[in-house]
């Protein structure tokens, strides 16, 4: 068994990977939708009735997880859907195309 395979058996390591990947995914998607719409963080915050700092935290991959209610506001504003689902760990790795050796895990 490789070092990576052994590390993935550890729940704490998997949890760190999960948090890192989900935070990064949310941040990247939110930032990309905002930029595609040619909006500043301030403009989006005003449109959503949120503080600019909230948008900044959402777009920061090391920031706290946004509330689902906030994510649905963003999805509705951009006329997008929001999918939140639980999957087997093996599927998670495949879906996010994780090469664990290259993943910088948030501590």
PDB file of N, CA and C in Angstrom:
ATOM      1  N   UNK A   1       0.853  -1.183   0.000  1.00  0.00           N
ATOM      2  CA  UNK A   1       0.000   0.000   0.000  1.00  0.00           C
ATOM      3  C   UNK A   1       0.893   1.239   0.000  1.00  0.00           C
ATOM      4  N   UNK A   2       0.555   2.229  -0.794  1.00  0.00           N
ATOM      5  CA  UNK A   2       1.363   3.448  -0.868  1.00  0.00           C
ATOM      6  C   UNK A   2       1.089   4.339   0.334  1.00  0.00           C
ATOM      7  N   UNK A   3       1.967   5.327   0.525  1.00  0.00           N
ATOM      8  CA  UNK A   3       1.774   6.280   1.615  1.00  0.00           C
ATOM      9  C   UNK A   3       0.480   7.042   1.474  1.00  0.00           C
ATOM     10  N   UNK A   4       0.119   7.377   0.245  1.00  0.00           N
ATOM     11  CA  UNK A   4      -1.128   8.093  -0.006  1.00  0.00           C
ATOM     12  C   UNK A   4      -2.319   7.247   0.376  1.00  0.00           C
ATOM     13  N   UNK A   5      -2.298   5.958  -0.010  1.00  0.00           N
ATOM     14  CA  UNK A   5      -3.417   5.060   0.316  1.00  0.00           C
ATOM     15  C   UNK A   5      -3.552   4.901   1.821  1.00  0.00           C
ATOM     16  N   UNK A   6      -2.441   4.790   2.515  1.00  0.00           N
ATOM     17  CA  UNK A   6      -2.485   4.656   3.976  1.00  0.00           C
ATOM     18  C   UNK A   6      -3.038   5.932   4.593  1.00  0.00           C
ATOM     19  N   UNK A   7      -2.586   7.091   4.119  1.00  0.00           N
ATOM     20  CA  UNK A   7      -3.060   8.368   4.652  1.00  0.00           C
ATOM     21  C   UNK A   7      -4.558   8.525   4.463  1.00  0.00           C
ATOM     22  N   UNK A   8      -5.095   8.044   3.331  1.00  0.00           N
ATOM     23  CA  UNK A   8      -6.525   8.181   3.072  1.00  0.00           C
ATOM     24  C   UNK A   8      -7.374   7.282   3.957  1.00  0.00           C
ATOM     25  N   UNK A   9      -6.764   6.323   4.609  1.00  0.00           N
ATOM     26  CA  UNK A   9      -7.510   5.482   5.542  1.00  0.00           C
ATOM     27  C   UNK A   9      -7.772   6.227   6.851  1.00  0.00           C
ATOM     28  N   UNK A  10      -7.032   7.275   7.090  1.00  0.00           N
ATOM     29  CA  UNK A  10      -7.160   8.050   8.315  1.00  0.00           C
ATOM     30  C   UNK A  10      -8.290   9.071   8.176  1.00  0.00           C
ATOM     31  N   UNK A  11      -9.276   9.013   9.053  1.00  0.00           N
ATOM     32  CA  UNK A  11     -10.438   9.916   8.969  1.00  0.00           C
ATOM     33  C   UNK A  11     -10.052  11.380   9.098  1.00  0.00           C
ATOM     34  N   UNK A  12      -9.076  11.681   9.935  1.00  0.00           N
ATOM     35  CA  UNK A  12      -8.660  13.075  10.113  1.00  0.00           C
ATOM     36  C   UNK A  12      -8.078  13.631   8.811  1.00  0.00           C
ATOM     37  N   UNK A  13      -7.273  12.834   8.130  1.00  0.00           N
ATOM     38  CA  UNK A  13      -6.700  13.263   6.846  1.00  0.00           C
ATOM     39  C   UNK A  13      -7.803  13.453   5.818  1.00  0.00           C
ATOM     40  N   UNK A  14      -8.733  12.505   5.747  1.00  0.00           N
ATOM     41  CA  UNK A  14      -9.845  12.638   4.789  1.00  0.00           C
ATOM     42  C   UNK A  14     -10.668  13.880   5.088  1.00  0.00           C
ATOM     43  N   UNK A  15     -10.901  14.166   6.362  1.00  0.00           N
ATOM     44  CA  UNK A  15     -11.677  15.343   6.736  1.00  0.00           C
ATOM     45  C   UNK A  15     -10.975  16.623   6.291  1.00  0.00           C
ATOM     46  N   UNK A  16      -9.662  16.694   6.465  1.00  0.00           N
ATOM     47  CA  UNK A  16      -8.910  17.873   6.011  1.00  0.00           C
ATOM     48  C   UNK A  16      -8.986  18.030   4.501  1.00  0.00           C
ATOM     49  N   UNK A  17      -8.909  16.921   3.791  1.00  0.00           N
ATOM     50  CA  UNK A  17      -9.025  16.965   2.334  1.00  0.00           C
ATOM     51  C   UNK A  17     -10.426  17.431   1.940  1.00  0.00           C
ATOM     52  N   UNK A  18     -11.448  16.891   2.579  1.00  0.00           N
ATOM     53  CA  UNK A  18     -12.834  17.273   2.307  1.00  0.00           C
ATOM     54  C   UNK A  18     -13.028  18.770   2.496  1.00  0.00           C
ATOM     55  N   UNK A  19     -12.591  19.289   3.616  1.00  0.00           N
ATOM     56  CA  UNK A  19     -12.752  20.717   3.912  1.00  0.00           C
ATOM     57  C   UNK A  19     -12.017  21.563   2.875  1.00  0.00           C
ATOM     58  N   UNK A  20     -10.792  21.192   2.566  1.00  0.00           N
ATOM     59  CA  UNK A  20      -9.998  21.947   1.597  1.00  0.00           C
ATOM     60  C   UNK A  20     -10.667  21.979   0.232  1.00  0.00           C
ATOM     61  N   UNK A  21     -11.113  20.826  -0.242  1.00  0.00           N
ATOM     62  CA  UNK A  21     -11.693  20.731  -1.582  1.00  0.00           C
ATOM     63  C   UNK A  21     -13.025  21.473  -1.663  1.00  0.00           C
ATOM     64  N   UNK A  22     -13.875  21.313  -0.668  1.00  0.00           N
ATOM     65  CA  UNK A  22     -15.182  21.975  -0.706  1.00  0.00           C
ATOM     66  C   UNK A  22     -15.018  23.491  -0.601  1.00  0.00           C
ATOM     67  N   UNK A  23     -14.164  23.949   0.309  1.00  0.00           N
ATOM     68  CA  UNK A  23     -13.921  25.396   0.426  1.00  0.00           C
ATOM     69  C   UNK A  23     -13.409  25.966  -0.892  1.00  0.00           C
ATOM     70  N   UNK A  24     -12.425  25.294  -1.473  1.00  0.00           N
ATOM     71  CA  UNK A  24     -11.820  25.772  -2.723  1.00  0.00           C
ATOM     72  C   UNK A  24     -12.857  25.794  -3.843  1.00  0.00           C
ATOM     73  N   UNK A  25     -13.675  24.759  -3.934  1.00  0.00           N
ATOM     74  CA  UNK A  25     -14.682  24.669  -4.985  1.00  0.00           C
ATOM     75  C   UNK A  25     -15.703  25.799  -4.870  1.00  0.00           C
ATOM     76  N   UNK A  26     -16.200  26.028  -3.668  1.00  0.00           N
ATOM     77  CA  UNK A  26     -17.174  27.102  -3.454  1.00  0.00           C
ATOM     78  C   UNK A  26     -16.553  28.449  -3.810  1.00  0.00           C
ATOM     79  N   UNK A  27     -15.346  28.697  -3.327  1.00  0.00           N
ATOM     80  CA  UNK A  27     -14.676  29.980  -3.574  1.00  0.00           C
ATOM     81  C   UNK A  27     -14.472  30.216  -5.065  1.00  0.00           C
ATOM     82  N   UNK A  28     -13.969  29.201  -5.758  1.00  0.00           N
ATOM     83  CA  UNK A  28     -13.696  29.350  -7.192  1.00  0.00           C
ATOM     84  C   UNK A  28     -14.964  29.569  -7.995  1.00  0.00           C
ATOM     85  N   UNK A  29     -16.015  28.818  -7.677  1.00  0.00           N
ATOM     86  CA  UNK A  29     -17.261  28.956  -8.429  1.00  0.00           C
ATOM     87  C   UNK A  29     -17.911  30.319  -8.190  1.00  0.00           C
ATOM     88  N   UNK A  30     -17.940  30.758  -6.943  1.00  0.00           N
ATOM     89  CA  UNK A  30     -18.553  32.053  -6.624  1.00  0.00           C
ATOM     90  C   UNK A  30     -17.790  33.193  -7.298  1.00  0.00           C
ATOM     91  N   UNK A  31     -16.468  33.147  -7.214  1.00  0.00           N
ATOM     92  CA  UNK A  31     -15.644  34.191  -7.832  1.00  0.00           C
ATOM     93  C   UNK A  31     -15.829  34.197  -9.353  1.00  0.00           C
ATOM     94  N   UNK A  32     -15.860  33.015  -9.961  1.00  0.00           N
ATOM     95  CA  UNK A  32     -16.002  32.922 -11.417  1.00  0.00           C
ATOM     96  C   UNK A  32     -17.359  33.459 -11.876  1.00  0.00           C
ATOM     97  N   UNK A  33     -18.434  33.126 -11.177  1.00  0.00           N
ATOM     98  CA  UNK A  33     -19.752  33.646 -11.567  1.00  0.00           C
ATOM     99  C   UNK A  33     -19.783  35.165 -11.456  1.00  0.00           C
ATOM    100  N   UNK A  34     -19.215  35.694 -10.364  1.00  0.00           N
ATOM    101  CA  UNK A  34     -19.205  37.145 -10.174  1.00  0.00           C
ATOM    102  C   UNK A  34     -18.393  37.832 -11.269  1.00  0.00           C
ATOM    103  N   UNK A  35     -17.223  37.308 -11.556  1.00  0.00           N
ATOM    104  CA  UNK A  35     -16.367  37.919 -12.580  1.00  0.00           C
ATOM    105  C   UNK A  35     -16.980  37.816 -13.972  1.00  0.00           C
ATOM    106  N   UNK A  36     -17.595  36.690 -14.270  1.00  0.00           N
ATOM    107  CA  UNK A  36     -18.254  36.520 -15.565  1.00  0.00           C
ATOM    108  C   UNK A  36     -19.362  37.556 -15.749  1.00  0.00           C
ATOM    109  N   UNK A  37     -20.027  37.893 -14.657  1.00  0.00           N
ATOM    110  CA  UNK A  37     -21.088  38.907 -14.705  1.00  0.00           C
ATOM    111  C   UNK A  37     -20.514  40.326 -14.636  1.00  0.00           C
ATOM    112  N   UNK A  38     -19.185  40.435 -14.578  1.00  0.00           N
ATOM    113  CA  UNK A  38     -18.491  41.731 -14.519  1.00  0.00           C
ATOM    114  C   UNK A  38     -18.941  42.565 -13.330  1.00  0.00           C
ATOM    115  N   UNK A  39     -19.074  41.893 -12.179  1.00  0.00           N
ATOM    116  CA  UNK A  39     -19.464  42.579 -10.953  1.00  0.00           C
ATOM    117  C   UNK A  39     -18.288  42.647  -9.992  1.00  0.00           C
ATOM    118  N   UNK A  40     -18.226  43.719  -9.224  1.00  0.00           N
ATOM    119  CA  UNK A  40     -17.267  43.780  -8.130  1.00  0.00           C
ATOM    120  C   UNK A  40     -17.888  43.063  -6.930  1.00  0.00           C
ATOM    121  N   UNK A  41     -17.069  42.777  -5.940  1.00  0.00           N
ATOM    122  CA  UNK A  41     -17.612  42.172  -4.720  1.00  0.00           C
ATOM    123  C   UNK A  41     -18.632  43.102  -4.083  1.00  0.00           C
ATOM    124  N   UNK A  42     -18.360  44.392  -4.111  1.00  0.00           N
ATOM    125  CA  UNK A  42     -19.277  45.382  -3.527  1.00  0.00           C
ATOM    126  C   UNK A  42     -20.614  45.376  -4.268  1.00  0.00           C
ATOM    127  N   UNK A  43     -20.573  45.375  -5.590  1.00  0.00           N
ATOM    128  CA  UNK A  43     -21.815  45.371  -6.373  1.00  0.00           C
ATOM    129  C   UNK A  43     -22.648  44.128  -6.082  1.00  0.00           C
ATOM    130  N   UNK A  44     -21.988  42.987  -6.015  1.00  0.00           N
ATOM    131  CA  UNK A  44     -22.725  41.749  -5.720  1.00  0.00           C
ATOM    132  C   UNK A  44     -23.289  41.781  -4.309  1.00  0.00           C
ATOM    133  N   UNK A  45     -22.517  42.279  -3.374  1.00  0.00           N
ATOM    134  CA  UNK A  45     -23.000  42.332  -1.990  1.00  0.00           C
ATOM    135  C   UNK A  45     -24.240  43.210  -1.867  1.00  0.00           C
ATOM    136  N   UNK A  46     -24.242  44.341  -2.561  1.00  0.00           N
ATOM    137  CA  UNK A  46     -25.411  45.232  -2.538  1.00  0.00           C
ATOM    138  C   UNK A  46     -26.618  44.526  -3.163  1.00  0.00           C
ATOM    139  N   UNK A  47     -26.405  43.860  -4.297  1.00  0.00           N
ATOM    140  CA  UNK A  47     -27.508  43.162  -4.975  1.00  0.00           C
ATOM    141  C   UNK A  47     -28.098  42.053  -4.102  1.00  0.00           C
ATOM    142  N   UNK A  48     -27.267  41.422  -3.286  1.00  0.00           N
ATOM    143  CA  UNK A  48     -27.733  40.319  -2.448  1.00  0.00           C
ATOM    144  C   UNK A  48     -28.148  40.760  -1.044  1.00  0.00           C
ATOM    145  N   UNK A  49     -27.891  42.013  -0.714  1.00  0.00           N
ATOM    146  CA  UNK A  49     -28.199  42.494   0.633  1.00  0.00           C
ATOM    147  C   UNK A  49     -27.256  41.919   1.680  1.00  0.00           C
ATOM    148  N   UNK A  50     -25.996  41.716   1.287  1.00  0.00           N
ATOM    149  CA  UNK A  50     -24.984  41.174   2.186  1.00  0.00           C
ATOM    150  C   UNK A  50     -23.854  42.177   2.343  1.00  0.00           C
ATOM    151  N   UNK A  51     -23.033  41.990   3.345  1.00  0.00           N
ATOM    152  CA  UNK A  51     -21.845  42.814   3.504  1.00  0.00           C
ATOM    153  C   UNK A  51     -20.799  42.383   2.485  1.00  0.00           C
ATOM    154  N   UNK A  52     -19.993  43.340   2.024  1.00  0.00           N
ATOM    155  CA  UNK A  52     -18.909  43.023   1.096  1.00  0.00           C
ATOM    156  C   UNK A  52     -17.976  41.987   1.719  1.00  0.00           C
ATOM    157  N   UNK A  53     -17.755  42.078   3.012  1.00  0.00           N
ATOM    158  CA  UNK A  53     -16.874  41.130   3.706  1.00  0.00           C
ATOM    159  C   UNK A  53     -17.393  39.697   3.572  1.00  0.00           C
ATOM    160  N   UNK A  54     -18.699  39.536   3.506  1.00  0.00           N
ATOM    161  CA  UNK A  54     -19.281  38.196   3.340  1.00  0.00           C
ATOM    162  C   UNK A  54     -18.891  37.626   1.979  1.00  0.00           C
ATOM    163  N   UNK A  55     -18.998  38.431   0.938  1.00  0.00           N
ATOM    164  CA  UNK A  55     -18.608  37.982  -0.408  1.00  0.00           C
ATOM    165  C   UNK A  55     -17.116  37.666  -0.428  1.00  0.00           C
ATOM    166  N   UNK A  56     -16.327  38.506   0.184  1.00  0.00           N
ATOM    167  CA  UNK A  56     -14.883  38.284   0.243  1.00  0.00           C
ATOM    168  C   UNK A  56     -14.557  36.964   0.949  1.00  0.00           C
ATOM    169  N   UNK A  57     -15.228  36.680   2.059  1.00  0.00           N
ATOM    170  CA  UNK A  57     -14.995  35.414   2.792  1.00  0.00           C
ATOM    171  C   UNK A  57     -15.413  34.209   1.955  1.00  0.00           C
ATOM    172  N   UNK A  58     -16.517  34.327   1.227  1.00  0.00           N
ATOM    173  CA  UNK A  58     -16.978  33.211   0.380  1.00  0.00           C
ATOM    174  C   UNK A  58     -15.952  32.924  -0.711  1.00  0.00           C
ATOM    175  N   UNK A  59     -15.361  33.960  -1.270  1.00  0.00           N
ATOM    176  CA  UNK A  59     -14.391  33.794  -2.344  1.00  0.00           C
ATOM    177  C   UNK A  59     -12.987  33.442  -1.844  1.00  0.00           C
ATOM    178  N   UNK A  60     -12.819  33.374  -0.555  1.00  0.00           N
ATOM    179  CA  UNK A  60     -11.528  33.016   0.042  1.00  0.00           C
ATOM    180  C   UNK A  60     -11.553  31.527   0.395  1.00  0.00           C
ATOM    181  N   UNK A  61     -10.736  30.695  -0.269  1.00  0.00           N
ATOM    182  CA  UNK A  61     -10.796  29.253  -0.021  1.00  0.00           C
ATOM    183  C   UNK A  61     -10.382  28.839   1.389  1.00  0.00           C
ATOM    184  N   UNK A  62      -9.771  29.728   2.146  1.00  0.00           N
ATOM    185  CA  UNK A  62      -9.429  29.366   3.525  1.00  0.00           C
ATOM    186  C   UNK A  62     -10.385  30.010   4.525  1.00  0.00           C
ATOM    187  N   UNK A  63     -11.439  30.639   4.015  1.00  0.00           N
ATOM    188  CA  UNK A  63     -12.428  31.261   4.882  1.00  0.00           C
ATOM    189  C   UNK A  63     -13.404  30.235   5.438  1.00  0.00           C
ATOM    190  N   UNK A  64     -14.302  30.698   6.288  1.00  0.00           N
ATOM    191  CA  UNK A  64     -15.298  29.778   6.864  1.00  0.00           C
ATOM    192  C   UNK A  64     -16.311  29.339   5.803  1.00  0.00           C
ATOM    193  N   UNK A  65     -16.981  28.240   6.086  1.00  0.00           N
ATOM    194  CA  UNK A  65     -18.013  27.774   5.164  1.00  0.00           C
ATOM    195  C   UNK A  65     -19.184  28.745   5.189  1.00  0.00           C
ATOM    196  N   UNK A  66     -19.672  29.141   4.015  1.00  0.00           N
ATOM    197  CA  UNK A  66     -20.858  29.997   3.981  1.00  0.00           C
ATOM    198  C   UNK A  66     -22.103  29.186   4.333  1.00  0.00           C
ATOM    199  N   UNK A  67     -23.091  29.883   4.839  1.00  0.00           N
ATOM    200  CA  UNK A  67     -24.364  29.234   5.155  1.00  0.00           C
ATOM    201  C   UNK A  67     -25.059  28.817   3.862  1.00  0.00           C
ATOM    202  N   UNK A  68     -25.802  27.745   3.923  1.00  0.00           N
ATOM    203  CA  UNK A  68     -26.544  27.291   2.744  1.00  0.00           C
ATOM    204  C   UNK A  68     -27.501  28.380   2.269  1.00  0.00           C
ATOM    205  N   UNK A  69     -28.088  29.103   3.188  1.00  0.00           N
ATOM    206  CA  UNK A  69     -28.992  30.203   2.819  1.00  0.00           C
ATOM    207  C   UNK A  69     -28.264  31.242   1.961  1.00  0.00           C
ATOM    208  N   UNK A  70     -27.010  31.546   2.302  1.00  0.00           N
ATOM    209  CA  UNK A  70     -26.213  32.494   1.533  1.00  0.00           C
ATOM    210  C   UNK A  70     -25.894  31.927   0.154  1.00  0.00           C
ATOM    211  N   UNK A  71     -25.547  30.648   0.105  1.00  0.00           N
ATOM    212  CA  UNK A  71     -25.265  30.011  -1.180  1.00  0.00           C
ATOM    213  C   UNK A  71     -26.496  30.007  -2.085  1.00  0.00           C
ATOM    214  N   UNK A  72     -27.669  29.798  -1.501  1.00  0.00           N
ATOM    215  CA  UNK A  72     -28.889  29.812  -2.326  1.00  0.00           C
ATOM    216  C   UNK A  72     -29.187  31.219  -2.835  1.00  0.00           C
ATOM    217  N   UNK A  73     -28.866  32.244  -2.042  1.00  0.00           N
ATOM    218  CA  UNK A  73     -29.027  33.628  -2.527  1.00  0.00           C
ATOM    219  C   UNK A  73     -28.148  33.866  -3.758  1.00  0.00           C
ATOM    220  N   UNK A  74     -26.915  33.398  -3.674  1.00  0.00           N
ATOM    221  CA  UNK A  74     -25.987  33.566  -4.789  1.00  0.00           C
ATOM    222  C   UNK A  74     -26.484  32.783  -6.004  1.00  0.00           C
ATOM    223  N   UNK A  75     -26.884  31.542  -5.785  1.00  0.00           N
ATOM    224  CA  UNK A  75     -27.388  30.717  -6.887  1.00  0.00           C
ATOM    225  C   UNK A  75     -28.595  31.377  -7.547  1.00  0.00           C
ATOM    226  N   UNK A  76     -29.530  31.846  -6.761  1.00  0.00           N
ATOM    227  CA  UNK A  76     -30.723  32.498  -7.310  1.00  0.00           C
ATOM    228  C   UNK A  76     -30.361  33.752  -8.090  1.00  0.00           C
ATOM    229  N   UNK A  77     -29.448  34.544  -7.569  1.00  0.00           N
ATOM    230  CA  UNK A  77     -29.058  35.774  -8.253  1.00  0.00           C
ATOM    231  C   UNK A  77     -28.499  35.465  -9.642  1.00  0.00           C
ATOM    232  N   UNK A  78     -27.680  34.427  -9.739  1.00  0.00           N
ATOM    233  CA  UNK A  78     -27.064  34.075 -11.019  1.00  0.00           C
ATOM    234  C   UNK A  78     -27.904  33.077 -11.821  1.00  0.00           C
ATOM    235  N   UNK A  79     -29.126  32.833 -11.379  1.00  0.00           N
ATOM    236  CA  UNK A  79     -30.019  31.890 -12.048  1.00  0.00           C
ATOM    237  C   UNK A  79     -29.334  30.531 -12.231  1.00  0.00           C
ATOM    238  N   UNK A  80     -28.718  30.082 -11.145  1.00  0.00           N
ATOM    239  CA  UNK A  80     -27.989  28.813 -11.146  1.00  0.00           C
ATOM    240  C   UNK A  80     -28.595  27.872 -10.115  1.00  0.00           C
ATOM    241  N   UNK A  81     -28.362  26.607 -10.304  1.00  0.00           N
ATOM    242  CA  UNK A  81     -28.773  25.623  -9.314  1.00  0.00           C
ATOM    243  C   UNK A  81     -27.683  25.446  -8.275  1.00  0.00           C
ATOM    244  N   UNK A  82     -28.019  24.769  -7.208  1.00  0.00           N
ATOM    245  CA  UNK A  82     -27.052  24.469  -6.150  1.00  0.00           C
ATOM    246  C   UNK A  82     -27.223  23.008  -5.785  1.00  0.00           C
ATOM    247  N   UNK A  83     -26.163  22.230  -5.948  1.00  0.00           N
ATOM    248  CA  UNK A  83     -26.208  20.802  -5.632  1.00  0.00           C
ATOM    249  C   UNK A  83     -25.331  20.543  -4.417  1.00  0.00           C
ATOM    250  N   UNK A  84     -25.941  19.987  -3.397  1.00  0.00           N
ATOM    251  CA  UNK A  84     -25.209  19.565  -2.203  1.00  0.00           C
ATOM    252  C   UNK A  84     -25.575  18.111  -1.994  1.00  0.00           C
ATOM    253  N   UNK A  85     -24.572  17.238  -1.995  1.00  0.00           N
ATOM    254  CA  UNK A  85     -24.888  15.822  -1.868  1.00  0.00           C
ATOM    255  C   UNK A  85     -23.794  15.100  -1.092  1.00  0.00           C
ATOM    256  N   UNK A  86     -24.167  14.031  -0.449  1.00  0.00           N
ATOM    257  CA  UNK A  86     -23.226  13.159   0.235  1.00  0.00           C
ATOM    258  C   UNK A  86     -22.920  11.992  -0.694  1.00  0.00           C
ATOM    259  N   UNK A  87     -21.637  11.657  -0.819  1.00  0.00           N
ATOM    260  CA  UNK A  87     -21.228  10.550  -1.686  1.00  0.00           C
ATOM    261  C   UNK A  87     -20.172   9.720  -0.960  1.00  0.00           C
ATOM    262  N   UNK A  88     -19.974   8.513  -1.434  1.00  0.00           N
ATOM    263  CA  UNK A  88     -18.911   7.671  -0.886  1.00  0.00           C
ATOM    264  C   UNK A  88     -17.573   8.368  -1.092  1.00  0.00           C
ATOM    265  N   UNK A  89     -16.659   8.148  -0.165  1.00  0.00           N
ATOM    266  CA  UNK A  89     -15.357   8.784  -0.248  1.00  0.00           C
ATOM    267  C   UNK A  89     -14.665   8.489  -1.580  1.00  0.00           C
ATOM    268  N   UNK A  90     -14.763   7.263  -2.043  1.00  0.00           N
ATOM    269  CA  UNK A  90     -14.121   6.898  -3.307  1.00  0.00           C
ATOM    270  C   UNK A  90     -14.688   7.716  -4.462  1.00  0.00           C
ATOM    271  N   UNK A  91     -15.978   7.961  -4.459  1.00  0.00           N
ATOM    272  CA  UNK A  91     -16.594   8.778  -5.517  1.00  0.00           C
ATOM    273  C   UNK A  91     -16.172  10.235  -5.402  1.00  0.00           C
ATOM    274  N   UNK A  92     -16.051  10.726  -4.182  1.00  0.00           N
ATOM    275  CA  UNK A  92     -15.610  12.105  -3.941  1.00  0.00           C
ATOM    276  C   UNK A  92     -14.238  12.333  -4.580  1.00  0.00           C
ATOM    277  N   UNK A  93     -13.333  11.387  -4.355  1.00  0.00           N
ATOM    278  CA  UNK A  93     -11.983  11.510  -4.916  1.00  0.00           C
ATOM    279  C   UNK A  93     -12.018  11.549  -6.434  1.00  0.00           C
ATOM    280  N   UNK A  94     -12.861  10.719  -7.024  1.00  0.00           N
ATOM    281  CA  UNK A  94     -12.973  10.673  -8.484  1.00  0.00           C
ATOM    282  C   UNK A  94     -13.638  11.944  -9.008  1.00  0.00           C
ATOM    283  N   UNK A  95     -14.743  12.352  -8.377  1.00  0.00           N
ATOM    284  CA  UNK A  95     -15.485  13.512  -8.855  1.00  0.00           C
ATOM    285  C   UNK A  95     -14.653  14.786  -8.836  1.00  0.00           C
ATOM    286  N   UNK A  96     -13.845  14.945  -7.826  1.00  0.00           N
ATOM    287  CA  UNK A  96     -13.025  16.141  -7.721  1.00  0.00           C
ATOM    288  C   UNK A  96     -11.628  15.944  -8.293  1.00  0.00           C
ATOM    289  N   UNK A  97     -11.406  14.779  -8.904  1.00  0.00           N
ATOM    290  CA  UNK A  97     -10.140  14.497  -9.570  1.00  0.00           C
ATOM    291  C   UNK A  97      -8.959  14.824  -8.665  1.00  0.00           C
ATOM    292  N   UNK A  98      -8.998  14.281  -7.478  1.00  0.00           N
ATOM    293  CA  UNK A  98      -8.008  14.615  -6.461  1.00  0.00           C
ATOM    294  C   UNK A  98      -6.748  13.772  -6.649  1.00  0.00           C
ATOM    295  N   UNK A  99      -5.659  14.470  -6.814  1.00  0.00           N
ATOM    296  CA  UNK A  99      -4.350  13.850  -6.771  1.00  0.00           C
ATOM    297  C   UNK A  99      -3.792  14.254  -5.414  1.00  0.00           C
ATOM    298  N   UNK A 100      -3.991  13.411  -4.424  1.00  0.00           N
ATOM    299  CA  UNK A 100      -3.726  13.801  -3.042  1.00  0.00           C
ATOM    300  C   UNK A 100      -2.302  14.281  -2.801  1.00  0.00           C
ATOM    301  N   UNK A 101      -1.353  13.824  -3.564  1.00  0.00           N
ATOM    302  CA  UNK A 101       0.016  14.293  -3.383  1.00  0.00           C
ATOM    303  C   UNK A 101       0.182  15.757  -3.722  1.00  0.00           C
ATOM    304  N   UNK A 102      -0.681  16.297  -4.597  1.00  0.00           N
ATOM    305  CA  UNK A 102      -0.569  17.682  -5.028  1.00  0.00           C
ATOM    306  C   UNK A 102      -1.524  18.602  -4.275  1.00  0.00           C
ATOM    307  N   UNK A 103      -2.324  18.066  -3.388  1.00  0.00           N
ATOM    308  CA  UNK A 103      -3.329  18.855  -2.696  1.00  0.00           C
ATOM    309  C   UNK A 103      -2.737  19.470  -1.428  1.00  0.00           C
ATOM    310  N   UNK A 104      -2.802  20.788  -1.319  1.00  0.00           N
ATOM    311  CA  UNK A 104      -2.352  21.455  -0.111  1.00  0.00           C
ATOM    312  C   UNK A 104      -3.541  21.478   0.846  1.00  0.00           C
ATOM    313  N   UNK A 105      -3.426  20.780   1.936  1.00  0.00           N
ATOM    314  CA  UNK A 105      -4.531  20.618   2.871  1.00  0.00           C
ATOM    315  C   UNK A 105      -4.526  21.756   3.895  1.00  0.00           C
ATOM    316  N   UNK A 106      -5.714  22.328   4.131  1.00  0.00           N
ATOM    317  CA  UNK A 106      -5.876  23.379   5.136  1.00  0.00           C
ATOM    318  C   UNK A 106      -5.775  22.732   6.515  1.00  0.00           C
ATOM    319  N   UNK A 107      -5.010  23.330   7.383  1.00  0.00           N
ATOM    320  CA  UNK A 107      -4.830  22.799   8.742  1.00  0.00           C
ATOM    321  C   UNK A 107      -5.896  23.313   9.678  1.00  0.00           C
TER     322      UNK A 107
END
